Coordinates of C-alpha atoms and ligand atoms in Angstrom, one line a residue:
X673 CA 252.8 147.0 -114.3
X674 CA 250.8 146.2 -117.7
X675 CA 247.6 147.2 -116.2
X676 CA 248.8 150.4 -114.4
X677 CA 249.7 151.7 -117.9
X678 CA 246.5 151.0 -119.3
X679 CA 245.4 153.1 -116.3
X680 CA 247.5 155.8 -117.5
X681 CA 245.9 155.8 -120.8
X682 CA 242.6 157.3 -119.4
X683 CA 244.5 160.4 -117.9
X684 CA 245.2 163.5 -119.6
X685 CA 248.7 163.7 -120.9
X686 CA 250.1 166.2 -118.2
X687 CA 248.8 163.9 -115.7
X688 CA 250.4 160.8 -117.5
X689 CA 254.0 162.3 -117.2
X690 CA 253.4 163.2 -113.5
X691 CA 252.3 159.7 -112.8
X692 CA 254.9 158.4 -114.8
X693 CA 257.2 160.5 -112.8
X694 CA 255.6 159.1 -109.8
X695 CA 255.9 155.3 -110.9
X696 CA 259.6 155.7 -111.4
X697 CA 260.0 157.1 -107.8
X698 CA 257.7 154.6 -106.8
X699 CA 260.0 151.8 -108.4
X700 CA 262.9 153.6 -106.8
X701 CA 261.5 153.8 -103.4
X702 CA 261.1 150.0 -103.1
X703 CA 264.9 149.4 -103.8
X704 CA 266.2 152.5 -102.0
X705 CA 266.9 152.1 -98.0
X706 CA 264.2 153.3 -96.1
X707 CA 266.7 156.0 -94.4
X708 CA 267.3 157.7 -97.9
X709 CA 263.3 157.9 -98.3
X710 CA 263.2 159.5 -94.6
X711 CA 265.6 162.2 -95.6
X712 CA 263.5 162.9 -99.0
X713 CA 260.2 163.5 -96.7
X714 CA 262.4 165.6 -94.2
X715 CA 263.5 167.9 -97.2
X716 CA 260.6 168.6 -99.2
X717 CA 257.4 168.2 -97.2
X718 CA 255.4 168.6 -100.5
X719 CA 256.8 165.4 -101.7
X720 CA 255.4 163.3 -98.4
X721 CA 252.6 162.2 -100.3
X722 CA 254.1 161.0 -103.5
X723 CA 256.8 158.8 -101.7
X724 CA 254.5 157.5 -99.5
X725 CA 252.4 156.4 -102.3
X726 CA 256.0 154.6 -102.9
X727 CA 256.0 153.0 -99.6
X728 CA 251.9 151.9 -99.5
X729 CA 252.5 150.6 -103.4
X730 CA 255.5 148.8 -102.1
X731 CA 254.8 147.3 -98.7
X732 CA 251.4 147.8 -98.7
X733 CA 251.6 149.1 -95.3
X734 CA 248.7 149.7 -93.4
X735 CA 249.5 151.5 -90.4
X736 CA 250.4 154.7 -91.9
X737 CA 246.9 155.2 -93.0
X738 CA 246.0 157.7 -90.2
X739 CA 249.1 159.4 -89.5
X740 CA 251.9 160.8 -91.7
X741 CA 255.4 161.8 -90.4
X742 CA 256.9 164.9 -91.2
X743 CA 260.5 165.7 -89.8
X744 CA 261.6 168.8 -88.9
X745 CA 265.0 170.0 -87.4
X746 CA 265.4 166.0 -86.6
X747 CA 262.3 165.3 -84.7
X748 CA 259.5 163.5 -86.2
X749 CA 255.9 165.0 -85.7
X750 CA 253.1 162.8 -86.4
X751 CA 250.5 164.8 -88.6
X752 CA 247.3 163.4 -88.7
X753 CA 246.0 163.4 -92.3
X754 CA 242.8 165.0 -91.4
X755 CA 244.9 168.2 -90.9
X756 CA 245.5 168.5 -94.7
X757 CA 244.4 171.3 -96.4
X758 CA 240.9 169.9 -97.7
X759 CA 241.0 170.7 -101.5
X760 CA 239.5 169.5 -104.5
X761 CA 240.8 166.0 -105.5
X762 CA 244.4 167.1 -107.1
X763 CA 245.8 164.8 -110.2
X764 CA 248.3 163.9 -107.1
X765 CA 245.6 162.3 -105.3
X766 CA 243.9 160.9 -108.2
X767 CA 247.0 159.3 -108.9
X768 CA 247.1 158.3 -105.3
X769 CA 243.4 156.9 -105.1
X770 CA 244.4 155.1 -108.3
X771 CA 247.8 153.6 -107.0
X772 CA 246.2 152.8 -103.3
X773 CA 243.8 150.8 -105.4
X774 CA 246.6 149.5 -107.5
X775 CA 248.4 147.9 -104.8
X776 CA 245.3 146.0 -104.3
X777 CA 245.6 145.6 -107.9
X778 CA 248.7 143.8 -107.7
X779 CA 246.6 140.8 -106.5
X780 CA 243.1 142.1 -107.7
X781 CA 241.5 143.2 -110.5
X782 CA 241.1 146.2 -113.3
X783 CA 237.9 146.8 -112.2
X784 CA 238.4 148.2 -108.7
X785 CA 241.2 150.9 -110.4
X786 CA 238.3 152.0 -112.7
X787 CA 235.6 152.4 -110.4
X788 CA 238.0 154.2 -108.0
X789 CA 239.1 156.5 -111.1
X790 CA 235.5 157.2 -111.9
X791 CA 234.6 157.8 -108.4
X792 CA 237.0 160.6 -108.1
X793 CA 237.1 162.2 -111.5
X794 CA 233.1 162.7 -112.2
X795 CA 232.2 166.1 -111.0
X796 CA 228.9 165.3 -109.1
X797 CA 226.1 167.5 -110.6
X798 CA 223.0 168.1 -108.3
X799 CA 220.0 168.2 -110.7
X800 CA 217.6 170.4 -108.6
X801 CA 214.6 168.1 -108.1
X802 CA 212.1 170.9 -108.4
X803 CA 211.8 173.5 -111.1
X804 CA 214.3 176.4 -110.9
X805 CA 212.9 179.2 -109.1
X806 CA 214.3 182.5 -108.3
X807 CA 214.2 184.4 -105.1
X808 CA 214.8 188.5 -104.7
X809 CA 215.0 190.7 -101.6
X810 CA 213.2 193.8 -101.7
X811 CA 213.4 196.1 -98.7
X812 CA 210.3 198.5 -98.1
X813 CA 211.0 201.9 -98.7
X814 CA 209.8 205.0 -97.1
X815 CA 205.9 205.4 -97.8
X816 CA 205.8 202.0 -99.2
X817 CA 202.6 200.2 -99.2
X818 CA 202.5 196.3 -99.6
X819 CA 200.9 197.0 -103.1
X820 CA 203.5 199.5 -104.6
X821 CA 206.1 197.1 -103.1
X822 CA 204.5 193.8 -105.2
X823 CA 204.3 195.9 -108.2
X824 CA 208.0 196.6 -107.8
X825 CA 208.9 192.9 -107.6
X826 CA 206.6 192.4 -111.0
X827 CA 203.5 190.8 -109.1
X828 CA 200.3 191.2 -110.2
X829 CA 197.4 193.0 -108.4
X830 CA 195.7 189.5 -108.0
X831 CA 198.9 188.3 -106.0
X832 CA 198.1 191.3 -103.6
X833 CA 194.6 190.9 -103.6
X834 CA 194.8 187.3 -102.6
X835 CA 197.2 187.7 -100.4
X836 CA 196.1 190.1 -98.3
X837 CA 192.5 188.1 -97.9
X838 CA 194.8 185.6 -95.7
X839 CA 194.4 186.2 -92.3
X840 CA 198.3 186.3 -91.1
X841 CA 199.5 187.8 -94.4
X842 CA 196.4 190.9 -93.8
X843 CA 197.7 191.3 -90.1
X844 CA 201.5 191.6 -90.6
X845 CA 201.9 192.7 -94.1
X846 CA 199.8 195.5 -94.4
X847 CA 201.7 197.2 -91.2
X848 CA 205.5 196.9 -93.3
X849 CA 208.0 199.1 -92.3
X850 CA 210.6 201.0 -94.1
X851 CA 214.2 199.1 -93.9
X852 CA 212.2 195.5 -93.6
X853 CA 212.6 193.0 -96.1
X854 CA 210.3 190.9 -98.1
X855 CA 211.9 187.7 -100.1
X856 CA 209.7 187.1 -102.9
X857 CA 210.1 183.7 -105.1
X858 CA 209.0 183.4 -108.4
X859 CA 209.2 180.2 -111.0
X860 CA 211.1 180.4 -114.3
X861 CA 207.8 181.6 -115.5
X862 CA 207.9 184.7 -113.5
X863 CA 205.2 183.5 -111.4
X864 CA 205.0 183.9 -107.7
X865 CA 205.6 180.9 -105.6
X866 CA 206.5 182.1 -102.1
X867 CA 206.7 185.4 -100.2
X868 CA 208.9 185.4 -97.1
X869 CA 208.7 188.0 -94.3
X870 CA 210.4 187.5 -91.1
X871 CA 208.3 189.0 -88.3
X872 CA 210.7 188.8 -85.7
X873 CA 214.3 187.0 -85.2
X874 CA 212.3 183.6 -84.2
X875 CA 208.8 184.0 -86.6
X876 CA 208.7 183.9 -90.2
X877 CA 205.5 184.1 -92.2
X878 CA 205.7 182.2 -95.1
X879 CA 202.6 182.5 -98.1
X880 CA 202.7 179.7 -100.7
X881 CA 201.4 180.2 -104.2
X882 CA 200.4 176.5 -106.0
X883 CA 197.9 175.0 -108.0
X884 CA 195.5 174.9 -105.2
X885 CA 195.8 178.6 -104.4
X886 CA 197.4 180.4 -101.6
X887 CA 198.3 179.3 -98.2
X888 CA 200.1 180.7 -95.2
X889 CA 202.1 179.8 -92.1
X890 CA 204.2 181.1 -89.2
X891 CA 207.3 179.2 -88.9
X892 CA 208.8 179.5 -85.7
X893 CA 212.5 178.7 -84.7
X894 CA 213.2 176.1 -81.6
X895 CA 214.5 178.8 -79.0
X896 CA 217.0 177.0 -76.4
X897 CA 218.9 178.9 -73.3
X898 CA 222.1 177.9 -72.7
X899 CA 223.9 179.1 -69.5
X900 CA 227.3 180.8 -69.8
X901 CA 229.7 181.8 -67.3
X902 CA 232.2 184.8 -67.3
X903 CA 234.2 186.3 -64.7
X904 CA 237.1 188.9 -64.1
X905 CA 239.2 190.7 -62.1
X906 CA 239.2 194.6 -62.5
X907 CA 242.5 195.9 -63.1
X908 CA 242.2 199.5 -64.9
X909 CA 238.3 200.0 -64.4
X910 CA 234.9 198.1 -64.1
X911 CA 233.9 198.8 -67.8
X912 CA 237.2 197.0 -69.2
X913 CA 237.3 194.3 -66.9
X914 CA 233.4 193.6 -68.0
X915 CA 234.4 194.2 -72.0
X916 CA 237.6 191.7 -71.2
X917 CA 235.2 189.0 -69.7
X918 CA 233.0 189.2 -73.2
X919 CA 230.5 190.8 -71.6
X920 CA 228.1 193.5 -73.5
X921 CA 227.6 197.4 -72.5
X922 CA 224.1 196.0 -71.6
X923 CA 225.3 193.0 -69.3
X924 CA 228.0 195.4 -67.8
X925 CA 225.0 197.7 -66.7
X926 CA 222.9 194.7 -65.9
X927 CA 225.4 193.8 -63.5
X928 CA 226.2 197.2 -61.7
X929 CA 222.4 197.8 -61.3
X930 CA 221.9 194.6 -59.6
X931 CA 224.7 195.5 -57.1
X932 CA 224.2 199.3 -57.4
X933 CA 222.5 199.1 -53.8
X934 CA 225.7 197.7 -52.1
X935 CA 228.4 199.2 -54.2
X936 CA 229.0 202.4 -55.8
X937 CA 230.6 201.4 -58.6
X938 CA 231.7 205.0 -59.6
X939 CA 233.6 205.3 -56.5
X940 CA 234.3 202.5 -54.5
X941 CA 235.8 199.8 -56.7
X942 CA 239.6 198.9 -56.2
X943 CA 242.1 197.1 -58.3
X944 CA 241.8 193.6 -57.6
X945 CA 237.9 193.5 -57.4
X946 CA 236.4 190.9 -59.0
X947 CA 233.0 189.0 -60.4
X948 CA 231.9 186.0 -61.7
X949 CA 228.5 185.5 -63.3
X950 CA 226.3 183.1 -64.8
X951 CA 223.9 184.5 -67.6
X952 CA 221.5 183.0 -69.9
X953 CA 222.2 183.0 -73.5
X954 CA 219.4 182.1 -76.3
X955 CA 220.0 180.1 -79.7
X956 CA 217.2 179.8 -82.3
X957 CA 217.8 176.8 -84.1
X958 CA 221.3 176.5 -82.9
X959 CA 222.6 179.9 -84.0
X960 CA 223.2 182.6 -81.4
X961 CA 220.2 184.8 -80.8
X962 CA 220.3 187.1 -77.8
X963 CA 221.9 187.3 -74.3
X964 CA 219.1 186.6 -71.6
X965 CA 219.3 187.4 -68.1
X966 CA 221.8 187.2 -65.4
X967 CA 220.9 184.5 -63.3
X968 CA 223.5 184.4 -60.7
X969 CA 226.6 187.1 -59.3
X970 CA 229.2 187.3 -57.2
X971 CA 231.1 190.3 -56.4
X972 CA 234.1 191.2 -54.2
X973 CA 234.6 194.6 -53.8
X974 CA 237.3 195.7 -51.1
X975 CA 237.3 192.4 -49.6
X976 CA 233.6 192.1 -49.3
X977 CA 231.5 189.7 -51.0
X978 CA 228.3 190.1 -52.6
X979 CA 226.1 187.7 -53.9
X980 CA 222.9 188.0 -56.1
X981 CA 220.5 185.3 -57.7
X982 CA 217.6 186.2 -60.0
X983 CA 214.4 184.5 -58.6
X984 CA 211.3 183.4 -61.1
X985 CA 209.7 186.9 -59.9
X986 CA 212.3 188.5 -61.9
X987 CA 213.9 189.9 -58.9
X988 CA 217.3 189.4 -57.2
X989 CA 218.3 188.1 -53.9
X990 CA 221.3 187.6 -52.1
X991 CA 222.2 184.1 -51.9
X992 CA 220.6 183.8 -48.5
X993 CA 217.3 185.1 -49.9
X994 CA 217.5 189.0 -49.0
X995 CA 216.2 191.4 -51.6
X996 CA 219.1 193.3 -53.4
X997 CA 216.9 196.2 -53.6
X998 CA 217.5 198.4 -50.9
X999 CA 216.3 202.1 -49.6
X1000 CA 219.0 203.8 -50.9
X1001 CA 221.2 203.4 -53.9
X1002 CA 224.6 203.7 -53.2
X1003 CA 225.6 206.2 -55.8
X1004 CA 223.2 208.6 -57.6
X1005 CA 225.3 208.9 -60.8
X1006 CA 226.2 206.2 -63.1
X1007 CA 229.4 204.6 -62.9
X1008 CA 229.8 205.1 -66.8
X1009 CA 229.8 208.6 -66.3
X1010 CA 231.8 209.2 -63.8
X1011 CA 235.5 209.9 -64.4
X1012 CA 238.6 209.5 -62.2
X1013 CA 236.6 206.2 -60.0
X1014 CA 240.3 204.8 -59.0
X1015 CA 241.4 208.4 -57.0
X1016 CA 240.4 207.3 -53.6
X1017 CA 242.4 210.2 -52.0
X1018 CA 240.9 212.8 -54.7
X1019 CA 241.7 216.7 -54.7
X1020 CA 238.9 218.6 -53.6
X1021 CA 237.8 220.7 -57.1
X1022 CA 237.7 224.0 -55.4
X1023 CA 240.8 224.1 -53.1
X1024 CA 242.7 221.6 -54.6
X1025 CA 243.6 220.0 -51.3
X1026 CA 242.5 216.9 -49.6
X1027 CA 240.4 217.8 -47.1
X1028 CA 237.8 216.7 -44.9
X1029 CA 234.3 217.0 -46.9
X1030 CA 231.1 216.5 -46.0
X1031 CA 229.9 215.0 -49.0
X1032 CA 231.2 213.3 -52.2
X1033 CA 232.0 214.5 -55.5
X1034 CA 231.4 212.6 -58.7
X1035 CA 233.1 214.2 -61.6
X1036 CA 231.7 213.6 -64.7
X1037 CA 230.4 215.7 -67.9
X1038 CA 228.0 218.5 -67.4
X1039 CA 224.5 217.1 -68.4
X1040 CA 224.9 213.8 -66.7
X1041 CA 221.8 212.5 -65.3
X1042 CA 221.5 212.7 -61.2
X1043 CA 219.3 210.0 -59.7
X1044 CA 217.3 210.1 -56.2
X1045 CA 219.1 207.7 -54.1
X1046 CA 215.6 206.8 -52.3
X1047 CA 212.1 207.5 -52.9
X1048 CA 210.8 210.7 -50.8
X1049 CA 209.9 214.3 -50.7
X1050 CA 211.9 217.1 -52.0
X1051 CA 212.0 219.6 -49.2
X1052 CA 214.3 221.9 -51.1
X1053 CA 214.9 222.9 -55.1
X1054 CA 216.4 226.1 -55.4
X1055 CA 219.7 228.4 -56.5
X1056 CA 222.5 230.0 -54.3
X1057 CA 225.9 231.5 -55.0
X1058 CA 227.6 228.4 -53.1
X1059 CA 225.6 225.5 -53.9
X1060 CA 224.4 226.5 -57.7
X1061 CA 221.1 224.8 -58.5
X1062 CA 220.5 222.4 -55.8
X1063 CA 217.9 219.7 -54.2
X1064 CA 217.4 218.0 -50.9
X1065 CA 215.3 214.8 -50.5
X1066 CA 213.9 213.8 -47.4
X1067 CA 213.4 210.3 -47.3
X1068 CA 211.8 209.7 -43.9
X1069 CA 212.4 211.0 -40.2
X1070 CA 216.1 209.9 -40.4
X1071 CA 217.3 210.3 -43.9
X1072 CA 217.9 213.1 -45.8
X1073 CA 220.4 213.4 -49.3
X1074 CA 221.5 216.2 -51.1
X1075 CA 222.3 217.1 -54.6
X1076 CA 224.4 220.2 -55.6
X1077 CA 226.0 222.3 -58.5
X1078 CA 223.4 220.9 -61.0
X1079 CA 223.2 222.2 -64.1
X1080 CA 219.3 222.1 -64.2
X1081 CA 216.9 220.7 -61.4
X1082 CA 214.2 218.4 -62.8
X1083 CA 212.0 218.4 -59.6
X1084 CA 210.3 220.8 -57.6
X1085 CA 209.6 221.9 -53.8
X1086 CA 207.0 219.5 -52.3
X1087 CA 207.4 217.0 -55.0
X1088 CA 207.3 213.1 -53.8
X1089 CA 210.2 211.4 -55.9
X1090 CA 210.6 207.5 -56.6
X1091 CA 214.3 205.8 -56.2
X1092 CA 216.2 206.3 -59.6
X1093 CA 213.9 209.0 -60.6
X1094 CA 215.9 211.8 -62.3
X1095 CA 216.4 214.8 -60.4
X1096 CA 218.2 217.1 -62.4
X1097 CA 221.6 216.8 -64.4
X1098 CA 225.4 217.4 -63.5
X1099 CA 226.6 220.9 -63.6
X1100 CA 229.0 223.5 -62.7
X1101 CA 226.9 226.0 -60.9
X1102 CA 227.8 227.8 -57.3
X1103 CA 231.1 227.8 -55.9
X1104 CA 233.0 224.9 -58.0
X1105 CA 236.1 225.1 -60.4
X1106 CA 234.7 222.3 -62.5
X1107 CA 231.3 220.1 -63.1
X1108 CA 230.7 217.7 -60.6
X1109 CA 227.9 216.4 -58.1
X1110 CA 228.7 217.0 -54.7
X1111 CA 226.6 214.8 -52.8
X1112 CA 225.4 214.5 -49.3
X1113 CA 224.2 211.8 -47.0
X1114 CA 222.5 213.1 -43.6
X1115 CA 221.6 210.8 -40.7
X1116 CA 219.7 211.9 -38.1
X1117 CA 221.3 215.4 -38.5
X1118 CA 224.5 214.0 -39.1
X1119 CA 226.8 214.1 -42.5
X1120 CA 227.8 211.0 -43.0
X1121 CA 230.0 209.1 -45.5
X1122 CA 227.2 207.6 -48.1
X1123 CA 229.3 204.9 -49.4
X1124 CA 230.2 203.4 -45.8
X1125 CA 227.1 204.5 -44.1
X1126 CA 225.1 201.3 -42.7
X1127 CA 221.8 201.1 -44.3
X1128 CA 218.5 199.9 -43.7
X1129 CA 218.3 196.1 -44.3
X1130 CA 216.4 194.9 -46.9
X1131 CA 213.4 192.7 -46.4
X1132 CA 213.9 189.0 -47.4
X1133 CA 212.4 186.6 -49.9
X1134 CA 208.5 185.6 -49.1
X1135 CA 208.4 183.2 -46.7
X1136 CA 206.1 180.8 -49.2
X1137 CA 209.0 181.1 -51.5
X1138 CA 212.2 180.6 -49.3
X1139 CA 212.9 176.9 -49.6
X1140 CA 212.5 177.1 -53.6
X1141 CA 214.7 180.3 -53.9
X1142 CA 217.4 178.8 -51.5
X1143 CA 217.3 175.3 -53.6
X1144 CA 217.6 177.5 -57.0
X1145 CA 220.3 179.6 -55.0
X1146 CA 222.3 176.3 -53.8
X1147 CA 222.3 175.2 -57.3
X1148 CA 223.6 178.1 -59.3
X1149 CA 226.0 179.2 -56.6
X1150 CA 227.6 175.9 -56.8
X1151 CA 227.7 176.1 -60.6
X1152 CA 229.1 179.5 -60.2
X1153 CA 231.7 178.0 -58.1
X1154 CA 232.3 175.3 -60.2
X1155 CA 233.0 177.5 -63.1
X1156 CA 235.4 179.6 -61.2
X1157 CA 237.3 176.4 -60.1
X1158 CA 237.7 175.6 -63.6
X1159 CA 238.6 178.7 -64.7
X1160 CA 241.2 178.9 -61.9
X1161 CA 242.7 175.4 -63.0
X1162 CA 242.9 176.3 -66.6
X1163 CA 245.2 179.6 -65.7
Ligands
ZN1160 ZN1 232.0 218.3 -52.5

C-alpha cells in the first residue's frame, strides 16, 4: 500500500482524488461479496472498468483480460474490450494501467510501475527527420502559363528555366490546362524542393531539386483488377434495379447494350425479370480507381435466359460462343428515354383504344434520338400528313424497317446507314396526339412484331478461338452461378 501512495504523488491532484476513491472502492470490492459487484456493474456500466480494477487487483484474475461482462435486463453479454471507444488514455486508464501493474507490485518492484506510468503519460513527440518544408497546391487558371503559375508560387525564373529543360517536365508541364493542380514544395528558406503534378489517376510527375540540381521521375501506382458480382430482380424498372444493385449509370447502359440485340429494354422487360453480372473494378495502390468491363452476364427476360461473356477481342458472345451482335437491334430507342415501359396493353396514342396495330409505339420526349435497327439503305425519307416525317430503311431483300412521326430526319433517301446510326429524332408530326415513335418491322412484305420476330442468327466465334473462349466462358459462368448461390443463401 505504501508503494501505491508513493505512486499517487506522481499524479496531479485531481487524479489523486479519483485514484484515492478508486483505491477505496478497490479495497471495498475485495471484501464485498461478488454478487454486489455484479449488481454495481449492471446499474452503472461506466463504473465497469473501475470495479473491474478492484477485481483484478484483488484476485489477479487473468481470465477477464479479453472480455468484460455487461449486464442488461438480467442477461450478461460478453463485450470484447476491443469494442471500447479508442481514446487517448484517460486518468482512469492511466490509473488502471498503474493499478494493473500494481497488482504485480504486490510481489514485484516499483520500477515496473514507474515504467508503466512513464509509458502512458509521455506524449510521443515525432521529430521530423528532414528539415521542415511547406507544400502548397496551385490551380492552373485560364490563360496560365507555367511561368505565370511559378511566379504566383514565388519561384524564380531560373526554376522555371531549369525545370523546362527536363524532357518529361517539358512534355507535360508546358501544356497544363485550367483547373489542374500543381503542388509546390519549398524548404523553410522558401527554396524550391519539389514540384508534383498528377498526369492521370495513375501517373505522377515528380521533379526534385537538391544540391545536385534538378531531377525528374514519373511514379506509377500499381493497378490491380478485382472481379465483382452484382445482381437484381426488376420490380419497378430496369434502371432502378440496376441502381439498386449498385451499378453506375454507365454500367446499366453497358448491360442494356450487351443484350440490346436480344431484348427490347424499352418495352419487353417485366416485373420479376432478373440479371446477374461479373464486372471488373480497378484499384490503384489499393484505392478504388474506376469500373472496368462487364466480364459475364446473365439476363432472364420473360422466362428466357440470355448470357454474355466478354472475350479478349473486346466482343461479347453468348456462353456457347454465338456473337451477341445481330443484324437487328430489338429497339430503335434507348430504354432510358422511353416512358411507360411496363404497360403491355398500352393505349394507342391516337384513338385511346387498345387495338391491333402494325407497329410498336415508343413514347418518349420530343428530340429523343432514333437509331437504325440494322444496316441498310434509306429507301424513303419524307413527309406526309399521316406519317409526319418518316424514314424507311431496306436492310436486304427480306427486311425493311419504318420510323414515323419524327421531329427531324437526319438521313436522305438513297443513303446507306450503319446499325445504331441516328436517323432522326422522336417527334409528334403527322396524325398523332402525343409525341412517340411508331416503328414497323416488315419481313417479306408482312408486318411483324419486332419484339418477337425471329431474327437471323448471328455468327459464332471464330473456330480457332472457340476452345479458348469456351474455357473462359465455362469458368466465368461457373463463378457467376456460384455468386448467385452465395447471395441466395444469404437472403
Ligand atoms: Zn403507332
